[in-house]
Coordinates of C-alpha atoms and ligand atoms in Angstrom, one line a residue:
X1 CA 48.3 79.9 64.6
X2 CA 49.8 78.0 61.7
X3 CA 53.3 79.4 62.7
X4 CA 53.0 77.8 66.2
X5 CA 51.7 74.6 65.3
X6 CA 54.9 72.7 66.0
X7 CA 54.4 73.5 69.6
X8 CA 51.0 71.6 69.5
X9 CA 52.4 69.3 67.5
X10 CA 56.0 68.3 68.4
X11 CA 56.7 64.9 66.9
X12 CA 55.8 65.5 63.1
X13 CA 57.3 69.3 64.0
X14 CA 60.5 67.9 65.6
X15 CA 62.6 68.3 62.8
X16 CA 61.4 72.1 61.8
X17 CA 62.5 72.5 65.7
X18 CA 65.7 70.8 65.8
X19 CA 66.7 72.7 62.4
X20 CA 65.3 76.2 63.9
X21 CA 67.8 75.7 66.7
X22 CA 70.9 75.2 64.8
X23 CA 69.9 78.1 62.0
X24 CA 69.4 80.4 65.3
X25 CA 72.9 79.4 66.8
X26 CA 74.5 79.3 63.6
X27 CA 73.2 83.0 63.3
X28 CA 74.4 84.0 66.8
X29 CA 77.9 82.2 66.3
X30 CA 78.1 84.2 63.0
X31 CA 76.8 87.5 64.4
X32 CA 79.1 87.3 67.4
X33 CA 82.2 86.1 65.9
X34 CA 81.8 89.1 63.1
X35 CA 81.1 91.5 66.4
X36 CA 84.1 89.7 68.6
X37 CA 85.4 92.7 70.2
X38 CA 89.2 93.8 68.7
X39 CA 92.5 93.4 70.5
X40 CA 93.5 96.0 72.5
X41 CA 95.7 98.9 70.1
X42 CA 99.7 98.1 69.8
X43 CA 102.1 97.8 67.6
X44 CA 101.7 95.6 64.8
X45 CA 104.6 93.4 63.1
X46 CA 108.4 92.4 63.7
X47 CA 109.1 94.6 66.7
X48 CA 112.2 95.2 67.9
X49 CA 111.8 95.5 71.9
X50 CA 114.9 97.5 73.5
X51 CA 116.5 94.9 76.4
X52 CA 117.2 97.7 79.1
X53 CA 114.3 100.0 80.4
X54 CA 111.9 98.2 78.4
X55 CA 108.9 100.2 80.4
X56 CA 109.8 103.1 79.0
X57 CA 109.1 101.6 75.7
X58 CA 106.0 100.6 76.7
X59 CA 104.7 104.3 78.0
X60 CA 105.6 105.7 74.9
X61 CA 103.9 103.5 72.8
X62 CA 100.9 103.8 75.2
X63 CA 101.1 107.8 74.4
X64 CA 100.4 106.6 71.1
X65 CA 97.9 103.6 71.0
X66 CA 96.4 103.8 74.9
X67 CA 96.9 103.0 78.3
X68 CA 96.1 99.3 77.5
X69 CA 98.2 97.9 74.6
X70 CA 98.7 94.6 73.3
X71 CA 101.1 92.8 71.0
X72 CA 102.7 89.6 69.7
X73 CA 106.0 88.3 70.7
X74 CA 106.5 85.1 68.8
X75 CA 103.3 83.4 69.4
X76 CA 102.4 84.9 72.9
X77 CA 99.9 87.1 73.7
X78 CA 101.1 90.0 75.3
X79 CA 99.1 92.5 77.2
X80 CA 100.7 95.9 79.0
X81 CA 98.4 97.8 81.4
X82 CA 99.8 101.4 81.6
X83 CA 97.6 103.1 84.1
X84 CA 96.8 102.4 87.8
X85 CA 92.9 102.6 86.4
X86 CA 93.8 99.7 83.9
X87 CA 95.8 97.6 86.8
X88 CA 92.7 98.4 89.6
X89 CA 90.5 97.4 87.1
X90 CA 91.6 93.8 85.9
X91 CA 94.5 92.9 88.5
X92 CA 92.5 94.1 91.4
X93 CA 88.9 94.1 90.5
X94 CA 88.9 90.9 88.5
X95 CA 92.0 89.5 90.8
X96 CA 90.4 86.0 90.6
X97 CA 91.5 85.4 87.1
X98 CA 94.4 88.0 86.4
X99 CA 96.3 86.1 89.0
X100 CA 97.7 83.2 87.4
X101 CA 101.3 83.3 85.7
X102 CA 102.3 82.6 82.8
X103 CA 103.3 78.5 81.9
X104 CA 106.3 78.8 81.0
X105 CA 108.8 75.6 79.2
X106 CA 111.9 77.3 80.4
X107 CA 110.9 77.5 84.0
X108 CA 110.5 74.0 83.9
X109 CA 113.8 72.8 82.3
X110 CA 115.6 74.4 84.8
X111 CA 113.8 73.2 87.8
X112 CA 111.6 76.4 89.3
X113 CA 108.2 76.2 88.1
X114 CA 107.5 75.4 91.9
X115 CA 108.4 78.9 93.1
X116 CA 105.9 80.9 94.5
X117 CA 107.1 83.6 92.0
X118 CA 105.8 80.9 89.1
X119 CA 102.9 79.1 90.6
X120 CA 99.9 78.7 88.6
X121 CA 97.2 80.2 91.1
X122 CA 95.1 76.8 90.5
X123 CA 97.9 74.8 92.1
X124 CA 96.7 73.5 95.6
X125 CA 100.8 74.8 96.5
X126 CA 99.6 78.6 95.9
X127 CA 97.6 78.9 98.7
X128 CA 99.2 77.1 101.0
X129 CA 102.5 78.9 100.4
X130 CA 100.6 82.1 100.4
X131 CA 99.4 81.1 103.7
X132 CA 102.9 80.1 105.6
X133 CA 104.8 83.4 104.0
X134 CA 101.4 85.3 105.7
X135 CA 101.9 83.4 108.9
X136 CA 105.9 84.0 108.5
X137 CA 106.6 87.4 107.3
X138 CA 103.1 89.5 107.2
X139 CA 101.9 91.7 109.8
X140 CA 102.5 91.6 113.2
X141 CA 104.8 87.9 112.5
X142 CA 107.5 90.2 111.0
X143 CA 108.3 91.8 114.0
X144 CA 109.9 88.6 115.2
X145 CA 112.4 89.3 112.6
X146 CA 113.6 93.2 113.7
X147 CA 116.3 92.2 115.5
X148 CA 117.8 89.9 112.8
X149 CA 117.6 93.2 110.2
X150 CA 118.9 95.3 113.3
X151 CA 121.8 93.4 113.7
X152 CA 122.6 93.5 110.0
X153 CA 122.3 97.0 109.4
X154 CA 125.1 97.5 112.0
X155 CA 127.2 95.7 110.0
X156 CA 126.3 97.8 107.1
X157 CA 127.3 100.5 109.0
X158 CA 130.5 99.5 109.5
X159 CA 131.4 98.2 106.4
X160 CA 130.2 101.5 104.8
X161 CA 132.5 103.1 107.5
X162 CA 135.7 100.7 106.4
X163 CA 135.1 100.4 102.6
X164 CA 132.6 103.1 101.3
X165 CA 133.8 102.5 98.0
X166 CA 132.3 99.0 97.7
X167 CA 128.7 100.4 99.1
X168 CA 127.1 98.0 96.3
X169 CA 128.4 94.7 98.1
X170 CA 128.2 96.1 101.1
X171 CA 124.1 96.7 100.7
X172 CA 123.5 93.3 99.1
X173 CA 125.5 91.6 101.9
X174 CA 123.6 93.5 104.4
X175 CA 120.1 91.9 103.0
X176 CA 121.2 88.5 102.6
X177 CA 122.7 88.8 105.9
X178 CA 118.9 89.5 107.3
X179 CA 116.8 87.3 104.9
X180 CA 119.8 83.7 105.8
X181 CA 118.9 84.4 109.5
X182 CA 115.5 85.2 109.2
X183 CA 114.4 82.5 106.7
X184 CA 117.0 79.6 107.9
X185 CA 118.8 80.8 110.9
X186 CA 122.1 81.0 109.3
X187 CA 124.7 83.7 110.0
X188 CA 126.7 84.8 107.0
X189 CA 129.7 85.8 108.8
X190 CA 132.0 86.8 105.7
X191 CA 131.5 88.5 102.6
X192 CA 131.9 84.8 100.5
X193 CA 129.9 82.9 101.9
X194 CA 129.5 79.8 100.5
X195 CA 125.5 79.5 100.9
X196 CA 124.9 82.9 99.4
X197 CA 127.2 82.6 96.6
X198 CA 125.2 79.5 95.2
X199 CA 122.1 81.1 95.9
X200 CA 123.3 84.1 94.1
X201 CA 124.7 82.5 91.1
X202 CA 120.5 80.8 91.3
X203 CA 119.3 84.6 90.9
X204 CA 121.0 85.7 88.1
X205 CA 119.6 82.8 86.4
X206 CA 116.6 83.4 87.6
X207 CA 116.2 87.0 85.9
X208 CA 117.4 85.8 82.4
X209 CA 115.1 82.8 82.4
X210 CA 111.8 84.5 83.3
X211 CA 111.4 86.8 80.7
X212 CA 108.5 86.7 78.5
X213 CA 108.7 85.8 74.9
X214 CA 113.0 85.6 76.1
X215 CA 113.2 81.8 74.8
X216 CA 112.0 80.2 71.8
X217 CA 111.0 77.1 73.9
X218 CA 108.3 78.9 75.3
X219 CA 106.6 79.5 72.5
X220 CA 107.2 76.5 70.8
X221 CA 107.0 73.8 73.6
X222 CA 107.7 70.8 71.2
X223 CA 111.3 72.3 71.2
X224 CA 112.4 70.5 74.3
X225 CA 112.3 67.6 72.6
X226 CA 115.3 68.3 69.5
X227 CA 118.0 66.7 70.8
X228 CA 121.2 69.0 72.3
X229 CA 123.7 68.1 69.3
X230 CA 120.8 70.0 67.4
X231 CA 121.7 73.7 65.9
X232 CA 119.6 76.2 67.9
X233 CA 119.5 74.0 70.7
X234 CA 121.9 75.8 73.2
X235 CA 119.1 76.3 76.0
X236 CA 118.9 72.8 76.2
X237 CA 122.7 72.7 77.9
X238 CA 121.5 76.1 79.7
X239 CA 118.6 74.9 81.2
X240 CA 120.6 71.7 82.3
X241 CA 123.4 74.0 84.1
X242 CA 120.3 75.9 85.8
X243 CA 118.3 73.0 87.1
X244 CA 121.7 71.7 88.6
X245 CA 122.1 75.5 90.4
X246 CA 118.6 75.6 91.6
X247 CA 118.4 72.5 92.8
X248 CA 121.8 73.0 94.9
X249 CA 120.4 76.5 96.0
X250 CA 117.2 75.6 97.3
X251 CA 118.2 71.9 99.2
X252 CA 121.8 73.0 100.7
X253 CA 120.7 75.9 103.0
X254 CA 117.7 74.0 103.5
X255 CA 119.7 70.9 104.8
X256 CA 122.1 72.8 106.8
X257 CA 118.9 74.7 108.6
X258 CA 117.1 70.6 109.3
X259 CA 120.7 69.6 111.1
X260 CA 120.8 72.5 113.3
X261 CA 117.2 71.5 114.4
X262 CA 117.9 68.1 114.8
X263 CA 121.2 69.4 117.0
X264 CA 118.7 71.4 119.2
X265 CA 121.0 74.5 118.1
X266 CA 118.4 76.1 116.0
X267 CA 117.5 80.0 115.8
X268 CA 113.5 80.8 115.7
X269 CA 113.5 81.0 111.9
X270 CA 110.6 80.6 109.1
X271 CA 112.3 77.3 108.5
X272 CA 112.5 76.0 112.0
X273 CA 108.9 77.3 112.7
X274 CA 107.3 75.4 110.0
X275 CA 109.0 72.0 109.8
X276 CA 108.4 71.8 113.7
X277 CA 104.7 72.6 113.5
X278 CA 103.4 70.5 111.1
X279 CA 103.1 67.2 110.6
X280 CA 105.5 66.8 108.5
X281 CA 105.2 64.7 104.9
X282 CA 107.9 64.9 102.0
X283 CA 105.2 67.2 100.1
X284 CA 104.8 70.2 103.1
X285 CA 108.7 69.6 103.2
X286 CA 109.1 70.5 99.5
X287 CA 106.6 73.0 99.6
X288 CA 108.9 74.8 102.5
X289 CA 111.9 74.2 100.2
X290 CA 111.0 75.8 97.2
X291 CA 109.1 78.6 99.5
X292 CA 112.6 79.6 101.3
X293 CA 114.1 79.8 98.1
X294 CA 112.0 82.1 96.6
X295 CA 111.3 84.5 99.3
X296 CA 115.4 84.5 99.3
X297 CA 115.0 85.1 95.4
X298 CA 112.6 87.4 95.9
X299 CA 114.0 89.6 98.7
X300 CA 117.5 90.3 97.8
X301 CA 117.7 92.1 94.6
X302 CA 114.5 94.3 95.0
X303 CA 115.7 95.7 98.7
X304 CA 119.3 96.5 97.1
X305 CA 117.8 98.2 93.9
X306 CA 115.7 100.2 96.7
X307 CA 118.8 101.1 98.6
X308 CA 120.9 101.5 95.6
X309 CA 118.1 104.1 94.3
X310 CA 118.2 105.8 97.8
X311 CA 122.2 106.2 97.8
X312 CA 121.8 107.7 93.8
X313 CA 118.9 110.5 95.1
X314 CA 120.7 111.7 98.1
X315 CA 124.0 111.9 96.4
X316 CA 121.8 114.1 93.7
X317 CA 119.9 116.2 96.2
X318 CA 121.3 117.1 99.0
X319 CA 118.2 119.2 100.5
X320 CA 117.0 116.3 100.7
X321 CA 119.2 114.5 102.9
X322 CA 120.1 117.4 105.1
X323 CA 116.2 117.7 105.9
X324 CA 115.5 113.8 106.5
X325 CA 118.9 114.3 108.9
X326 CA 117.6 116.9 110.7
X327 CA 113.8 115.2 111.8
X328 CA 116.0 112.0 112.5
X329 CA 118.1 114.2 114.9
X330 CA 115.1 116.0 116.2
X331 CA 113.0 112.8 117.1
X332 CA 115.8 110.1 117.9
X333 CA 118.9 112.5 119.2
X334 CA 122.0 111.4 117.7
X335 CA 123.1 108.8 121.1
X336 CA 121.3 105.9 118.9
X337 CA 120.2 104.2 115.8
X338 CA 116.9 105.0 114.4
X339 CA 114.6 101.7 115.5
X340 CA 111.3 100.5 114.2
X341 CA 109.1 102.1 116.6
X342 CA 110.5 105.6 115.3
X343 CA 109.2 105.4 112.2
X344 CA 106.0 107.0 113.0
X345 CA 107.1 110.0 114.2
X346 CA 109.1 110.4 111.4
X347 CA 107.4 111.6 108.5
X348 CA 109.8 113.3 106.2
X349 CA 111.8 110.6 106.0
X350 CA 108.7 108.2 105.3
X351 CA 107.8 110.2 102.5
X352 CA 111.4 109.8 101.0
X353 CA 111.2 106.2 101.0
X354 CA 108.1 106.9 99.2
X355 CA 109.5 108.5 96.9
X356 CA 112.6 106.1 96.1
X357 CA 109.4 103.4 95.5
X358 CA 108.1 106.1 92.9
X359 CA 111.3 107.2 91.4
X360 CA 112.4 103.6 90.3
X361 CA 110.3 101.1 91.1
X362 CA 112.5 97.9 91.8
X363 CA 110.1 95.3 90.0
X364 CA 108.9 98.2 87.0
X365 CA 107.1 95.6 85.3
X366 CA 106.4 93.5 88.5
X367 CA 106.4 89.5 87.8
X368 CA 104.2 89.0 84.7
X369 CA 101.0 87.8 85.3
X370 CA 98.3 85.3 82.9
X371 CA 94.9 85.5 82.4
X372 CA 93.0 82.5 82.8
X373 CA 90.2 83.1 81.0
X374 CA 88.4 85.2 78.1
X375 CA 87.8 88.8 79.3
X376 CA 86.9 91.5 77.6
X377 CA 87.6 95.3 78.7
X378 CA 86.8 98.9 77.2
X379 CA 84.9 97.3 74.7
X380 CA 88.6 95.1 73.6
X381 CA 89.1 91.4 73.8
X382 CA 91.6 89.8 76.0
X383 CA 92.3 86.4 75.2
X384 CA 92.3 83.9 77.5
X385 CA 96.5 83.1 78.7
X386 CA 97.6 86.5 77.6
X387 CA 100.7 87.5 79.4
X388 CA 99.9 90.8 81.3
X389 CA 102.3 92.9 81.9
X390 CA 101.3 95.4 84.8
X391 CA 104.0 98.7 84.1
X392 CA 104.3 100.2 87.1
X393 CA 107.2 102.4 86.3
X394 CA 105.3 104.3 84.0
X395 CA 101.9 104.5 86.4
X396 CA 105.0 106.2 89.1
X397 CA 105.8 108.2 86.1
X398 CA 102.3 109.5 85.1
X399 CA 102.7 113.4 85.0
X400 CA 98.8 113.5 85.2
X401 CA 99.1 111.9 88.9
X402 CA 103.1 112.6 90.0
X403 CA 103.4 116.3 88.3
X404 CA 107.3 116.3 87.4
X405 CA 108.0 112.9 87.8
X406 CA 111.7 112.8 87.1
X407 CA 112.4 115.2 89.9
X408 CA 112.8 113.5 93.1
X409 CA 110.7 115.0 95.5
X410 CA 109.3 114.2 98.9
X411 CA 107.3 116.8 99.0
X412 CA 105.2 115.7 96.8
X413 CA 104.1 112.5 99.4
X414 CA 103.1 115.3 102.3
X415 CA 99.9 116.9 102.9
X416 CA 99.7 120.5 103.5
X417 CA 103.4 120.9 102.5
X418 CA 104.6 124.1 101.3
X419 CA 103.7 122.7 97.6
X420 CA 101.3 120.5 98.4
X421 CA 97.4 120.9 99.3
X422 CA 97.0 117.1 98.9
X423 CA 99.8 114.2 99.1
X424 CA 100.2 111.9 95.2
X425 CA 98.8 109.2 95.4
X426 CA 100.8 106.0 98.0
X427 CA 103.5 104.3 95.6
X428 CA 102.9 101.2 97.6
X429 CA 100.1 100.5 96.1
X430 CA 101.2 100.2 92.9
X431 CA 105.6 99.0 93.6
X432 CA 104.4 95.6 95.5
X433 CA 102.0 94.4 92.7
X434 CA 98.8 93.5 92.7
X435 CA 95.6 91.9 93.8
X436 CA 96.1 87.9 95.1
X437 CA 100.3 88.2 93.7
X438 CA 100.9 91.2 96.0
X439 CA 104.8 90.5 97.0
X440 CA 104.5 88.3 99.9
X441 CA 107.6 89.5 101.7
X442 CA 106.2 93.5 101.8
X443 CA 106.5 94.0 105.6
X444 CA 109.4 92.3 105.6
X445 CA 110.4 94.9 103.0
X446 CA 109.2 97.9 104.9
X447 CA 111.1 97.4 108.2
X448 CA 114.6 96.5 106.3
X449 CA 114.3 99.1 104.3
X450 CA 113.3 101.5 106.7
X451 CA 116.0 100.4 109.2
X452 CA 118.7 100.6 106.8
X453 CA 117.7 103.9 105.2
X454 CA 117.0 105.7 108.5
X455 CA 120.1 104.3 110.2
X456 CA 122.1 105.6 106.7
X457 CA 121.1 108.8 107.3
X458 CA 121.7 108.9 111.0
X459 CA 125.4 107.8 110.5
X460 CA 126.8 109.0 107.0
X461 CA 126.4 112.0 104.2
X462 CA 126.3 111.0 101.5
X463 CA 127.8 113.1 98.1
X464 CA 128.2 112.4 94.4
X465 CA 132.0 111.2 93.5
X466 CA 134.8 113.6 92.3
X467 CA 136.9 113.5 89.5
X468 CA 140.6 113.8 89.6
X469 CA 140.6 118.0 89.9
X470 CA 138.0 117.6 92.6
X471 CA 134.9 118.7 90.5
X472 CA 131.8 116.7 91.1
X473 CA 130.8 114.3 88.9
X474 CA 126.9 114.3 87.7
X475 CA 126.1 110.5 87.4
X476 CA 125.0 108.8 84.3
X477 CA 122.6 106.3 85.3
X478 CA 121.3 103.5 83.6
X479 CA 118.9 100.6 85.0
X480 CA 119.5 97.3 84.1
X481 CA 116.5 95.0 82.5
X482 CA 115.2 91.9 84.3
X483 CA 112.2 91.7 86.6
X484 CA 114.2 92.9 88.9
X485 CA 116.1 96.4 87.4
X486 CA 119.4 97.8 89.8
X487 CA 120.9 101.3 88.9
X488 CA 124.1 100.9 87.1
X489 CA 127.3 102.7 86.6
X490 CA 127.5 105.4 89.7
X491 CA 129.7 105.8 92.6
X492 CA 129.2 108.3 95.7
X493 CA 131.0 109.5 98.6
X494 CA 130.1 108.0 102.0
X495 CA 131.7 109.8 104.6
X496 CA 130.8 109.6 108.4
X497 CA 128.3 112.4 110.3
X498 CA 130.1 113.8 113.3
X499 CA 127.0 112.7 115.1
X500 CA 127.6 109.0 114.3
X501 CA 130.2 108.3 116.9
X502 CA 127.6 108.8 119.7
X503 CA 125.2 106.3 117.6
X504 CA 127.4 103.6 117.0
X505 CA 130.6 102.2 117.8
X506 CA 132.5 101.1 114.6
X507 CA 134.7 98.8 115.5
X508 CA 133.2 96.8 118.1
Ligands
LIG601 C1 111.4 96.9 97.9 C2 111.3 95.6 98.0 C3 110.3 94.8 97.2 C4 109.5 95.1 96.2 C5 109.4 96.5 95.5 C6 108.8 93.9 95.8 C7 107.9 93.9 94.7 C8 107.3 92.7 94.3 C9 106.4 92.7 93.1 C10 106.1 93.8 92.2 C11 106.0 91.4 93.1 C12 105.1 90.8 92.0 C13 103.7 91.1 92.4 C14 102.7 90.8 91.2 O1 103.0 89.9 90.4 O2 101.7 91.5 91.1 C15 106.6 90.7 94.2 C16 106.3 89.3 94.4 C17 106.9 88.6 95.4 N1 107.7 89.1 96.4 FE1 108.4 91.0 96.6 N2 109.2 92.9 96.6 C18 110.1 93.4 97.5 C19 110.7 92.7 98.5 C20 110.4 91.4 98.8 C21 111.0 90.7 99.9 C22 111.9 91.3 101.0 C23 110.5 89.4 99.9 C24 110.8 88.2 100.8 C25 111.4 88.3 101.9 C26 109.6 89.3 98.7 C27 108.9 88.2 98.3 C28 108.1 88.1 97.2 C29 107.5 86.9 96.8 C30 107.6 85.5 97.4 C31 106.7 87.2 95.6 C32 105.9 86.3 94.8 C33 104.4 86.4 95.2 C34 103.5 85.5 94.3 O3 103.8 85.3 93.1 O4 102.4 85.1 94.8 N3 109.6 90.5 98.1 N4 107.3 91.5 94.9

């Protein structure tokens, strides 16, 4: 009884209470803080982090520590989840707080925090830009926009037809082409245009300024304040250049797109739709601006290191090609292009775009993502604003889940194929990213790609280069770093089908 007297008697007890409760927290603190699960395995110390193909880094140092490692990069947390079990698990189950991005000091010297590539998910602009690309470019809304890819894979075509050599330009062109129309309604009638060089000159910024742990400044924000004569302080006249760039990028094509409205001239596009639906205030009309932008940012680069990937495999298996040629002649004939309502009678060459997701994945690390809160996982701690790094190359690499992975193989995406009881596992589940940061332009990606594969393959073989006596030459390839990673350093040879002159007429 004696020991619960202070509960009959709480006023001359009150201070054996008060001192009970802080000795019990004190104990807890103590207990839980000694028990405070570890960081996830990595390695440990000054690293030295290879710039090109970084994922492959990170897959062999998750052979060594576990699918989830983590390490320190100047001060930043850094978390890479190596397995589609680790990326279901936190970016898709626990999607509500592994979908914020990292802040980043950089991004905001040079003017494009306010992507939706670098939106914090708390910032009111997230969902509503989420919303207007859904409404814009997802689902059944990107239909609206066939014709405009239609029209620039013929002019692919013939540009692959007059200057095969330069198939590189000739691909980009072909995407920016779709996404000026489709996004502002402009027509990029010559190879220099002057709207897609300044974007373009944005993008390559744009890469090199959105790496994580790339810039001192991140780490240390107080460093935007040292003034520019300053040693060390070079990003300061950088990030000045930059904010110059993007701001030109984003407000120009944007300008040009409000004129034509005003002039009544103006094609159906995602700008026209959504500054003539809404009532329209300066912050919708910003939110539209930086929104264009990005899904120009964002859809260039990642269709061309697509296509580039597909020109590499066919020039390096020519089975391949030859069989996707043959069910495009089968199902379409050879008097026309391949069009979007073919694709689902053509399964072979579905499961080769498939497979050029899987093979290289053009985002291999997608965009990097933050945490925004304490999580723990597998018994390890994640601390709250770790930057996770989601490495999707090496989950299209897994030989447990794609046996022979550096083989590219169709096959392998087909049911009750020859070698096949049960089709690998749907790269697009993994290439597009995850949970609420899936890439917002993925249907858009899927018909442009499909149309210009398909219509590739209706029109053109394609072989790998010779040398001076004629012998072929196997290609060396590299892939650049960046978010977004392009093959580098091949050629091909892209000579016409005999079929294609019934398909298309070159020089009209
Ligand atoms: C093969 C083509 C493409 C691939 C593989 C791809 C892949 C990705 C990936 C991995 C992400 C990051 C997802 C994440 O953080 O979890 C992303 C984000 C994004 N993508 Fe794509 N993308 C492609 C094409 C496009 C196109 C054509 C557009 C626009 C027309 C586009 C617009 C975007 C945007 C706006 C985001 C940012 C979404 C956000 O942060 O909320 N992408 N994409």
């Amino acid at each position: 009884m004696e020991a619960l007297s202070w509960l009959i008697d709480p006023i001359s007890k009150g201070w054996t209470l008060y001192g009970l409760i802080i000795a019990i927290v004190s104990v807890v603190l103590v207990v839980s803080s000694r028990r405070q699960k570890p960081f996830p395995p990595g390695p440990r110390g000054s690293l030295s982090l290879g710039r090109k193909e970084i994922w492959r880094q990170y897959a062999g140092w998750a052979k060594e520590y576990g699918p989830v490692i983590y390490f320190k990069s100047n001060q930043l947390d850094i978390i890479v989840l190596n397995t589609d079990r680790a990326v279901h698990d936190l970016l898709g189950l626990r999607s509500k707080w592994y979908s914020d991005r990292p802040t980043s000091t950089m991004l905001q010297l040079v003017g494009q925090d306010k992507a939706l590539t670098r939106l914090r998910s708390q910032d009111p602009r997230f969902s509503i830009s989420r919303r207007i690309a859904r409404e814009e470019m997802g689902g059944k809304a990107v239909l609206r926009h066939v014709e405009a890819v239609e029209t620039s894979v013929k002019v692919l075509l013939k540009n692959l037809f007059s200057t095969p050599a330069e198939f590189r330009k000739h691909i980009r062109n072909a995407q920016s082409r779709s996404i000026m129309k489709v996004i502002y309604g402009y027509s990029v009638e010559s190879d220099d245009d002057r709207y897609v060089k300044i974007i373009e000159s944005w993008m390559q910024s744009n890469n090199s300024a959105a790496r994580p742990g790339a810039w001192l400044v991140d780490s240390y924000p107080l460093l935007r304040f040292i003034p520019h004569w300053f040693p060390g302080a070079g990003f300061k006249k950088y990030a000045l250049e930059r904010r110059k760039s993007t701001e030109e990028a984003i407000s120009k094509p944007l300008s040009w797109a409000k004129s034509e409205i005003s002039a009544g001239r103006a094609y159906h596009s995602f700008v026209l739709k959504q500054l003539s639906s809404q009532e329209l205030d300066a912050e919708h009309e910003d939110i539209i601006k930086f929104l264009s932008g990005t899904m120009y940012l964002a859809g260039v680069d990642t269709v061309l290191s697509a296509m580039l990937t597909f020109f590499l495999a066919m020039s390096l298996e020519p089975e391949v090609q030859k069989r996707a040629q043959k069910e495009i002649n089968d199902v379409v004939g050879s008097d026309r292009l391949p069009i979007i309502t073919d694709r689902e009678r053509l399964p072979y060459v579905n499961a080769l775009i498939k497979e050029v997701y899987r093979y290289h994945p053009p985002a291999p690390l997608a965009v990097p993502h933050s945490v925004s809160r304490h999580d723990t996982y597998d018994g390890m701690s994640i601390p709250r604003g770790s930057i996770i790094l989601p490495n999707i190359w090496a989950i299209t690499h897994d030989e447990s889940v794609y046996p022979n992975p550096s083989k590219f193989d169709p096959n392998r995406h087909l049911a009750g194929d020859k070698t096949n009881n049960v089709a690998q596992p749907d790269p697009r589940n993994f290439v597009f990213g995850f949970g609420r940061r899936v890439c917002a332009g993925m249907d858009f990606a899927e018909v442009a790609i499909f149309l210009q594969i398909s219509s590739t393959l209706a029109t053109f073989n394609i072989f790998k280069e010779r040398d001076a006596e004629g012998r072929e030459i196997i290609p060396e390839v590299e892939y650049t770093g960046g978010i977004v990673s392009l093959p580098e350093g091949f050629g091909c040879r892209i000579v016409p089908r005999a079929e294609a002159k019934d398909a298309i007429v070159w020089d009209s």
